[in-house]
Amino acid sequence: MSISLHRRALAGIAALTLAATPMAARAQDFINVLTGGTSGVYYPLGVALSKIYGEKIQNVRPTVQATKASVENLQLLQQGKGEIAFTLGDSLDAAWKGDEEAGFKSPLKKLRGITAIYPNYVQIVASKDSGIKTLADLKGKRLSVGAPKSGTELNARAILAAAGMTYKDLGKIEYLPFAESVELMKNRQLDATLQSAGLGVASLRDLATSVEITVVEVPAAVVDKAGPPFVKVSIPANTYTGQTAAVPAAAVVNYLVTHEGVKEETVYQMTKAVFDSLPDLAAAHAAARSIKLESALEGMPLPLHPGAARYFKEKGLKVGS
C-alpha cells in the first residue's frame, strides 16, 4: 500500500514537471531585432533597442541580427524569422504591394506596421579629387549604390532616374555596403558613394576624416520629380568634416515593422518601450532624435499591428480602423 502511494506520488511529481516544462519554454519570448550593416544607423539603434527590451519587457530574450537592411529584413519578417525590423518607407511600400523590380516577387501580406521613426537622408558623397560637384558630374564616374536591392540601392535608382540618368550613364557601379564603399574611396578605387542613412552615419564620418569630400546636392526639382515617399531636406553644415555649408538633399522616412504572428501584448510592449526610451536611443545614434510620437503614423503604407494600434490609441493618436 505504501509502495503504491509512493509510486503515485512520484507519478504526480513527474506529471507536474512535464506540465511545467512547456510553460517554462514559453516563459521567454524571443525578440529578434533585424537591423542592417554594422557601419550603418540601423545596427547601433537595434543594439540599443535590444538592450531596452531586455530591461523593460518581462520574460523576453532579445537578439540583434546584422542584415543587408530593408529588403532582406522584410523578407525575413514574412518568413517569421524576426519579430521587429528597420526598413525604409519605399521598400516597405514595395513589399506590401509586391513590386518585383524592388525584390518582392509577391506581396508580403504578413507584415504589420509599428511606427515611423526618423528620416533617411539620401547622402551622395564624392572625393574632392573626383571633381564631382553635381548629380550630372556623376556621368562616367565610379559610384557605389549600396548592397543589391537594398533600400539604399532602390533610392539610388529613383534619384538618378529623377535626374535623368540610369546606371548606364555611370562609368562603373559597385553594389557594396557602406563600410566597404568607404574603404574603396579611401584607396581611390571609387569616386563617390550614395548612402541612405541617418545624419552623421559612422561610415561617412570615417570617410570625411580620411579624405577631402564634397557632399553632392540633390536639388528640390529632382526630389519633386522623384515624388513620394521622397521629401526635401537639408544636410546641415558641419555634419561631416570639411562640409562647411548646408546641402539640399532628399529623404525617406524609416519604419519599425513586425509581422502578424507576433503577440499583441509583445508588440504593445515593444512599441511602448521605444517611446519610453527615446533618450537611450538618441544616445546610441543622433538620428533617433528625430523620433517623435506625433509623427509615429506618418505615411504608414500598411496596416498597424493591433499591439501598436493599442498603444497609439492610449496616447490619443487617431488610428485608422
Coordinates of C-alpha atoms in Angstrom, one line a residue:
M1 CA 0.0 0.0 0.0
S2 CA 2.7 2.5 1.0
I3 CA 4.7 1.4 -2.1
S4 CA 1.7 2.1 -4.2
L5 CA 1.2 5.5 -2.6
H6 CA 4.9 6.3 -3.1
R7 CA 4.6 5.4 -6.8
R8 CA 1.5 7.6 -7.2
A9 CA 3.3 10.5 -5.5
L10 CA 6.3 10.1 -7.9
A11 CA 3.9 9.9 -10.9
G12 CA 2.2 13.0 -9.7
I13 CA 5.5 14.9 -9.4
A14 CA 6.6 13.7 -12.8
A15 CA 3.3 14.8 -14.3
L16 CA 3.7 18.3 -12.7
T17 CA 7.2 18.5 -14.0
L18 CA 6.1 17.6 -17.5
A19 CA 3.3 20.1 -17.4
A20 CA 5.6 22.8 -16.2
T21 CA 8.2 22.2 -18.9
P22 CA 6.3 23.7 -21.9
M23 CA 5.3 26.7 -19.7
A24 CA 9.0 27.3 -18.8
A25 CA 9.9 27.1 -22.5
R26 CA 7.1 29.6 -23.3
A27 CA 8.0 31.9 -20.5
Q28 CA 10.6 33.7 -22.6
D29 CA 9.5 35.2 -25.9
F30 CA 12.3 35.7 -28.4
I31 CA 12.6 39.2 -30.0
N32 CA 15.0 39.1 -32.9
V33 CA 15.8 42.7 -34.0
L34 CA 16.6 42.8 -37.7
T35 CA 18.9 45.7 -38.5
G36 CA 21.4 46.4 -41.3
G37 CA 25.2 46.6 -41.9
T38 CA 27.3 47.2 -38.8
S39 CA 28.5 50.6 -40.1
G40 CA 25.0 52.0 -40.7
V41 CA 22.5 53.5 -38.4
Y42 CA 20.1 50.6 -38.1
Y43 CA 22.6 48.4 -36.3
P44 CA 23.6 50.6 -33.3
L45 CA 19.9 51.5 -32.9
G46 CA 19.0 47.8 -33.0
V47 CA 21.6 47.1 -30.3
A48 CA 20.2 49.8 -28.1
L49 CA 16.6 48.6 -28.8
S50 CA 17.6 45.0 -27.8
K51 CA 19.1 46.3 -24.5
I52 CA 16.0 48.4 -23.8
Y53 CA 13.7 45.4 -24.5
G54 CA 15.8 43.2 -22.2
E55 CA 15.5 45.7 -19.4
K56 CA 11.8 46.9 -19.8
I57 CA 9.9 43.9 -21.1
Q58 CA 9.4 40.9 -18.8
N59 CA 10.2 37.3 -20.0
V60 CA 11.8 38.2 -23.3
R61 CA 15.1 37.2 -24.8
P62 CA 16.2 39.9 -27.3
T63 CA 18.8 39.3 -30.0
V64 CA 20.2 41.5 -32.8
Q65 CA 20.9 40.4 -36.3
A66 CA 23.0 42.3 -38.8
T67 CA 21.5 42.1 -42.3
K68 CA 21.5 43.7 -45.7
A69 CA 18.9 46.0 -44.4
S70 CA 15.4 46.9 -45.7
V71 CA 14.5 44.3 -48.4
E72 CA 16.1 41.4 -46.6
N73 CA 14.6 42.4 -43.3
L74 CA 11.1 42.4 -44.8
Q75 CA 11.6 39.0 -46.4
L76 CA 12.8 37.6 -43.1
L77 CA 9.8 39.0 -41.2
Q78 CA 7.4 37.5 -43.8
Q79 CA 9.1 34.1 -43.1
G80 CA 8.7 34.6 -39.3
K81 CA 12.5 34.9 -38.8
G82 CA 12.4 38.0 -36.8
E83 CA 10.0 40.0 -34.6
I84 CA 10.9 43.6 -35.4
A85 CA 12.8 45.2 -38.2
F86 CA 14.1 48.5 -39.5
T87 CA 13.1 49.4 -43.1
L88 CA 12.9 52.3 -45.5
G89 CA 9.5 53.6 -46.4
D90 CA 9.8 52.9 -50.1
S91 CA 11.0 49.4 -49.6
L92 CA 8.1 48.8 -47.2
D93 CA 5.6 50.1 -49.7
A94 CA 7.1 47.9 -52.4
A95 CA 7.0 44.8 -50.2
W96 CA 3.3 45.4 -49.3
K97 CA 2.4 45.8 -53.0
G98 CA 4.7 43.0 -54.2
D99 CA 7.0 45.1 -56.5
E100 CA 9.1 42.5 -58.3
E101 CA 11.6 45.1 -59.5
A102 CA 12.3 46.1 -55.9
G103 CA 13.0 42.4 -55.0
F104 CA 9.5 41.2 -53.9
K105 CA 8.0 38.5 -56.2
S106 CA 4.7 38.7 -54.4
P107 CA 3.0 41.0 -51.8
L108 CA 4.3 40.4 -48.2
K109 CA 0.9 40.4 -46.6
K110 CA 2.0 39.1 -43.2
L111 CA 3.8 42.4 -42.5
R112 CA 2.4 44.9 -39.9
G113 CA 3.4 48.4 -39.0
I114 CA 4.7 49.5 -35.6
T115 CA 5.9 53.2 -36.0
A116 CA 7.6 55.7 -38.3
I117 CA 11.0 56.6 -36.8
Y118 CA 13.4 59.0 -38.4
P119 CA 14.1 60.2 -42.0
N120 CA 16.9 58.6 -44.0
Y121 CA 18.9 61.2 -45.9
V122 CA 20.0 60.2 -49.4
Q123 CA 23.6 61.3 -49.0
I124 CA 25.8 61.4 -52.1
V125 CA 29.4 62.0 -51.1
A126 CA 32.3 62.3 -53.6
S127 CA 36.0 62.6 -53.1
K128 CA 37.2 66.2 -53.9
D129 CA 39.8 64.7 -56.2
S130 CA 37.0 63.3 -58.4
G131 CA 35.8 66.7 -59.4
I132 CA 32.2 65.7 -58.8
K133 CA 30.1 68.7 -57.6
T134 CA 26.6 68.0 -59.1
L135 CA 24.5 65.0 -59.9
A136 CA 25.3 65.5 -63.6
D137 CA 29.0 65.2 -62.8
L138 CA 28.4 61.5 -61.8
K139 CA 28.3 60.6 -65.5
G140 CA 31.2 58.4 -66.4
K141 CA 32.3 58.1 -62.7
R142 CA 32.6 55.2 -60.3
L143 CA 29.7 55.1 -57.8
S144 CA 28.7 52.7 -55.1
V145 CA 25.0 52.4 -54.6
G146 CA 24.7 50.0 -51.6
A147 CA 24.0 46.3 -51.4
P148 CA 21.9 44.9 -54.4
K149 CA 18.2 45.5 -53.9
S150 CA 18.8 47.2 -50.6
G151 CA 16.7 50.2 -49.6
T152 CA 19.8 52.4 -50.4
E153 CA 20.1 50.9 -53.9
L154 CA 16.4 51.4 -54.6
N155 CA 16.9 55.1 -53.5
A156 CA 19.9 55.4 -55.9
R157 CA 17.8 54.2 -58.9
A158 CA 15.0 56.6 -58.0
I159 CA 17.1 59.7 -57.5
L160 CA 19.3 59.0 -60.6
A161 CA 16.1 58.5 -62.7
A162 CA 14.6 61.7 -61.4
A163 CA 17.9 63.4 -62.5
G164 CA 17.5 61.9 -66.0
M165 CA 20.2 59.2 -65.6
T166 CA 20.5 55.4 -65.3
Y167 CA 23.3 53.2 -64.2
K168 CA 24.4 53.0 -67.9
D169 CA 25.4 56.7 -67.7
L170 CA 27.9 55.9 -65.0
G171 CA 31.5 54.7 -65.5
K172 CA 31.2 51.8 -63.0
I173 CA 28.7 50.7 -60.4
E174 CA 29.6 48.9 -57.2
Y175 CA 26.9 47.2 -55.1
L176 CA 28.6 47.5 -51.7
P177 CA 27.7 48.1 -48.1
F178 CA 28.6 51.4 -46.5
A179 CA 31.9 50.5 -44.9
E180 CA 33.3 48.7 -47.9
S181 CA 32.3 51.6 -50.2
V182 CA 34.3 54.0 -47.9
E183 CA 37.4 51.7 -48.0
L184 CA 37.4 51.8 -51.8
M185 CA 37.1 55.6 -51.7
K186 CA 40.0 55.9 -49.3
N187 CA 42.0 53.7 -51.8
R188 CA 40.9 55.9 -54.8
Q189 CA 39.1 52.9 -56.3
L190 CA 35.7 54.8 -56.2
D191 CA 34.7 58.4 -56.9
A192 CA 31.5 58.6 -54.9
T193 CA 29.2 56.7 -52.6
L194 CA 25.4 57.0 -52.2
Q195 CA 24.3 56.1 -48.7
S196 CA 20.7 56.3 -47.5
A197 CA 21.0 56.7 -43.7
G198 CA 20.5 58.9 -40.7
L199 CA 22.6 62.1 -40.5
G200 CA 26.1 61.6 -39.2
V201 CA 26.3 57.9 -40.3
A202 CA 29.6 56.4 -39.0
S203 CA 30.8 55.3 -42.4
L204 CA 30.6 58.9 -43.9
R205 CA 32.1 60.4 -40.7
D206 CA 35.0 58.0 -41.1
L207 CA 35.4 58.9 -44.8
A208 CA 35.4 62.6 -44.2
T209 CA 38.2 62.4 -41.6
S210 CA 40.3 60.4 -44.1
V211 CA 39.6 62.0 -47.5
E212 CA 38.6 65.5 -48.6
I213 CA 34.9 65.2 -49.6
T214 CA 32.1 67.0 -51.5
V215 CA 28.5 66.4 -50.4
V216 CA 26.6 66.5 -53.6
E217 CA 23.3 68.4 -53.8
V218 CA 20.1 66.7 -54.7
P219 CA 18.1 69.8 -56.0
A220 CA 14.5 70.4 -55.0
A221 CA 13.3 69.9 -58.6
V222 CA 14.9 66.4 -58.6
V223 CA 13.2 65.5 -55.3
D224 CA 9.8 66.8 -56.6
K225 CA 10.3 64.6 -59.8
A226 CA 11.1 61.5 -57.7
G227 CA 7.8 62.2 -55.8
P228 CA 6.6 60.4 -52.7
P229 CA 7.9 58.9 -50.5
F230 CA 10.8 61.3 -51.0
V231 CA 10.8 64.6 -49.2
K232 CA 13.0 67.7 -49.5
V233 CA 15.5 68.1 -46.6
S234 CA 18.8 69.8 -45.9
I235 CA 22.0 68.2 -44.6
P236 CA 23.1 70.8 -42.0
A237 CA 26.6 72.4 -42.3
N238 CA 29.4 70.6 -40.5
T239 CA 27.5 67.3 -40.4
Y240 CA 30.8 65.9 -41.8
T241 CA 34.3 67.2 -41.6
G242 CA 35.0 69.7 -44.3
Q243 CA 31.3 70.2 -45.2
T244 CA 31.0 73.9 -44.3
A245 CA 27.6 74.7 -45.9
A246 CA 24.2 73.1 -45.7
V247 CA 23.4 70.9 -48.7
P248 CA 19.9 70.3 -50.1
A249 CA 19.0 66.6 -50.3
A250 CA 16.3 64.0 -50.4
A251 CA 15.0 61.9 -47.5
V252 CA 12.7 58.9 -47.0
V253 CA 11.0 58.0 -43.7
N254 CA 12.2 54.8 -41.9
Y255 CA 9.8 52.5 -40.1
L256 CA 9.9 49.8 -37.5
V257 CA 7.7 46.8 -38.6
T258 CA 6.7 43.4 -37.4
H259 CA 4.5 40.5 -38.6
E260 CA 1.0 39.3 -37.8
G261 CA 2.3 36.3 -35.9
V262 CA 3.8 38.3 -33.0
K263 CA 1.5 38.5 -30.0
E264 CA -0.4 41.7 -29.4
E265 CA 1.0 42.2 -25.9
T266 CA 4.5 41.7 -27.1
V267 CA 4.1 44.4 -29.8
Y268 CA 2.4 46.7 -27.4
Q269 CA 5.3 46.4 -25.0
M270 CA 7.9 46.8 -27.8
T271 CA 6.1 50.0 -29.1
K272 CA 5.8 51.4 -25.6
A273 CA 9.5 50.7 -24.8
V274 CA 10.5 52.7 -27.9
F275 CA 8.7 55.9 -26.8
D276 CA 9.6 55.4 -23.2
S277 CA 13.3 55.2 -24.1
L278 CA 13.9 57.9 -26.7
P279 CA 16.9 59.4 -24.8
D280 CA 18.6 56.0 -24.7
L281 CA 18.0 55.6 -28.5
A282 CA 19.4 59.1 -29.2
A283 CA 22.5 58.3 -27.1
A284 CA 23.0 55.3 -29.4
H285 CA 22.8 57.4 -32.5
A286 CA 21.8 61.0 -33.2
A287 CA 19.4 60.0 -35.9
A288 CA 17.0 58.9 -33.2
R289 CA 16.5 62.4 -32.0
S290 CA 14.0 62.7 -34.9
I291 CA 11.7 60.0 -33.5
K292 CA 8.5 61.7 -32.2
L293 CA 5.2 60.3 -31.0
E294 CA 3.2 62.9 -33.1
S295 CA 4.7 61.7 -36.3
A296 CA 4.5 57.9 -35.5
L297 CA 1.9 57.2 -38.1
E298 CA 3.3 59.4 -40.8
G299 CA 2.9 57.8 -44.2
M300 CA 2.5 54.3 -42.9
P301 CA 1.9 52.2 -46.1
L302 CA 0.4 49.1 -44.4
P303 CA -1.9 48.2 -41.5
L304 CA -0.7 48.7 -38.0
H305 CA -0.2 45.7 -35.8
P306 CA -3.0 45.6 -33.1
G307 CA -0.4 45.9 -30.3
A308 CA 1.0 49.1 -31.8
A309 CA -2.5 50.4 -32.6
R310 CA -3.5 49.9 -28.9
Y311 CA -0.5 51.9 -27.7
F312 CA -1.2 54.8 -30.0
K313 CA -4.9 54.9 -29.1
E314 CA -3.9 55.1 -25.4
K315 CA -1.7 58.1 -26.3
G316 CA -4.6 59.8 -28.1
L317 CA -3.4 59.4 -31.7
K318 CA -6.0 58.8 -34.4
V319 CA -5.6 55.2 -35.6
G320 CA -7.4 54.0 -38.7
S321 CA -9.7 51.1 -38.3

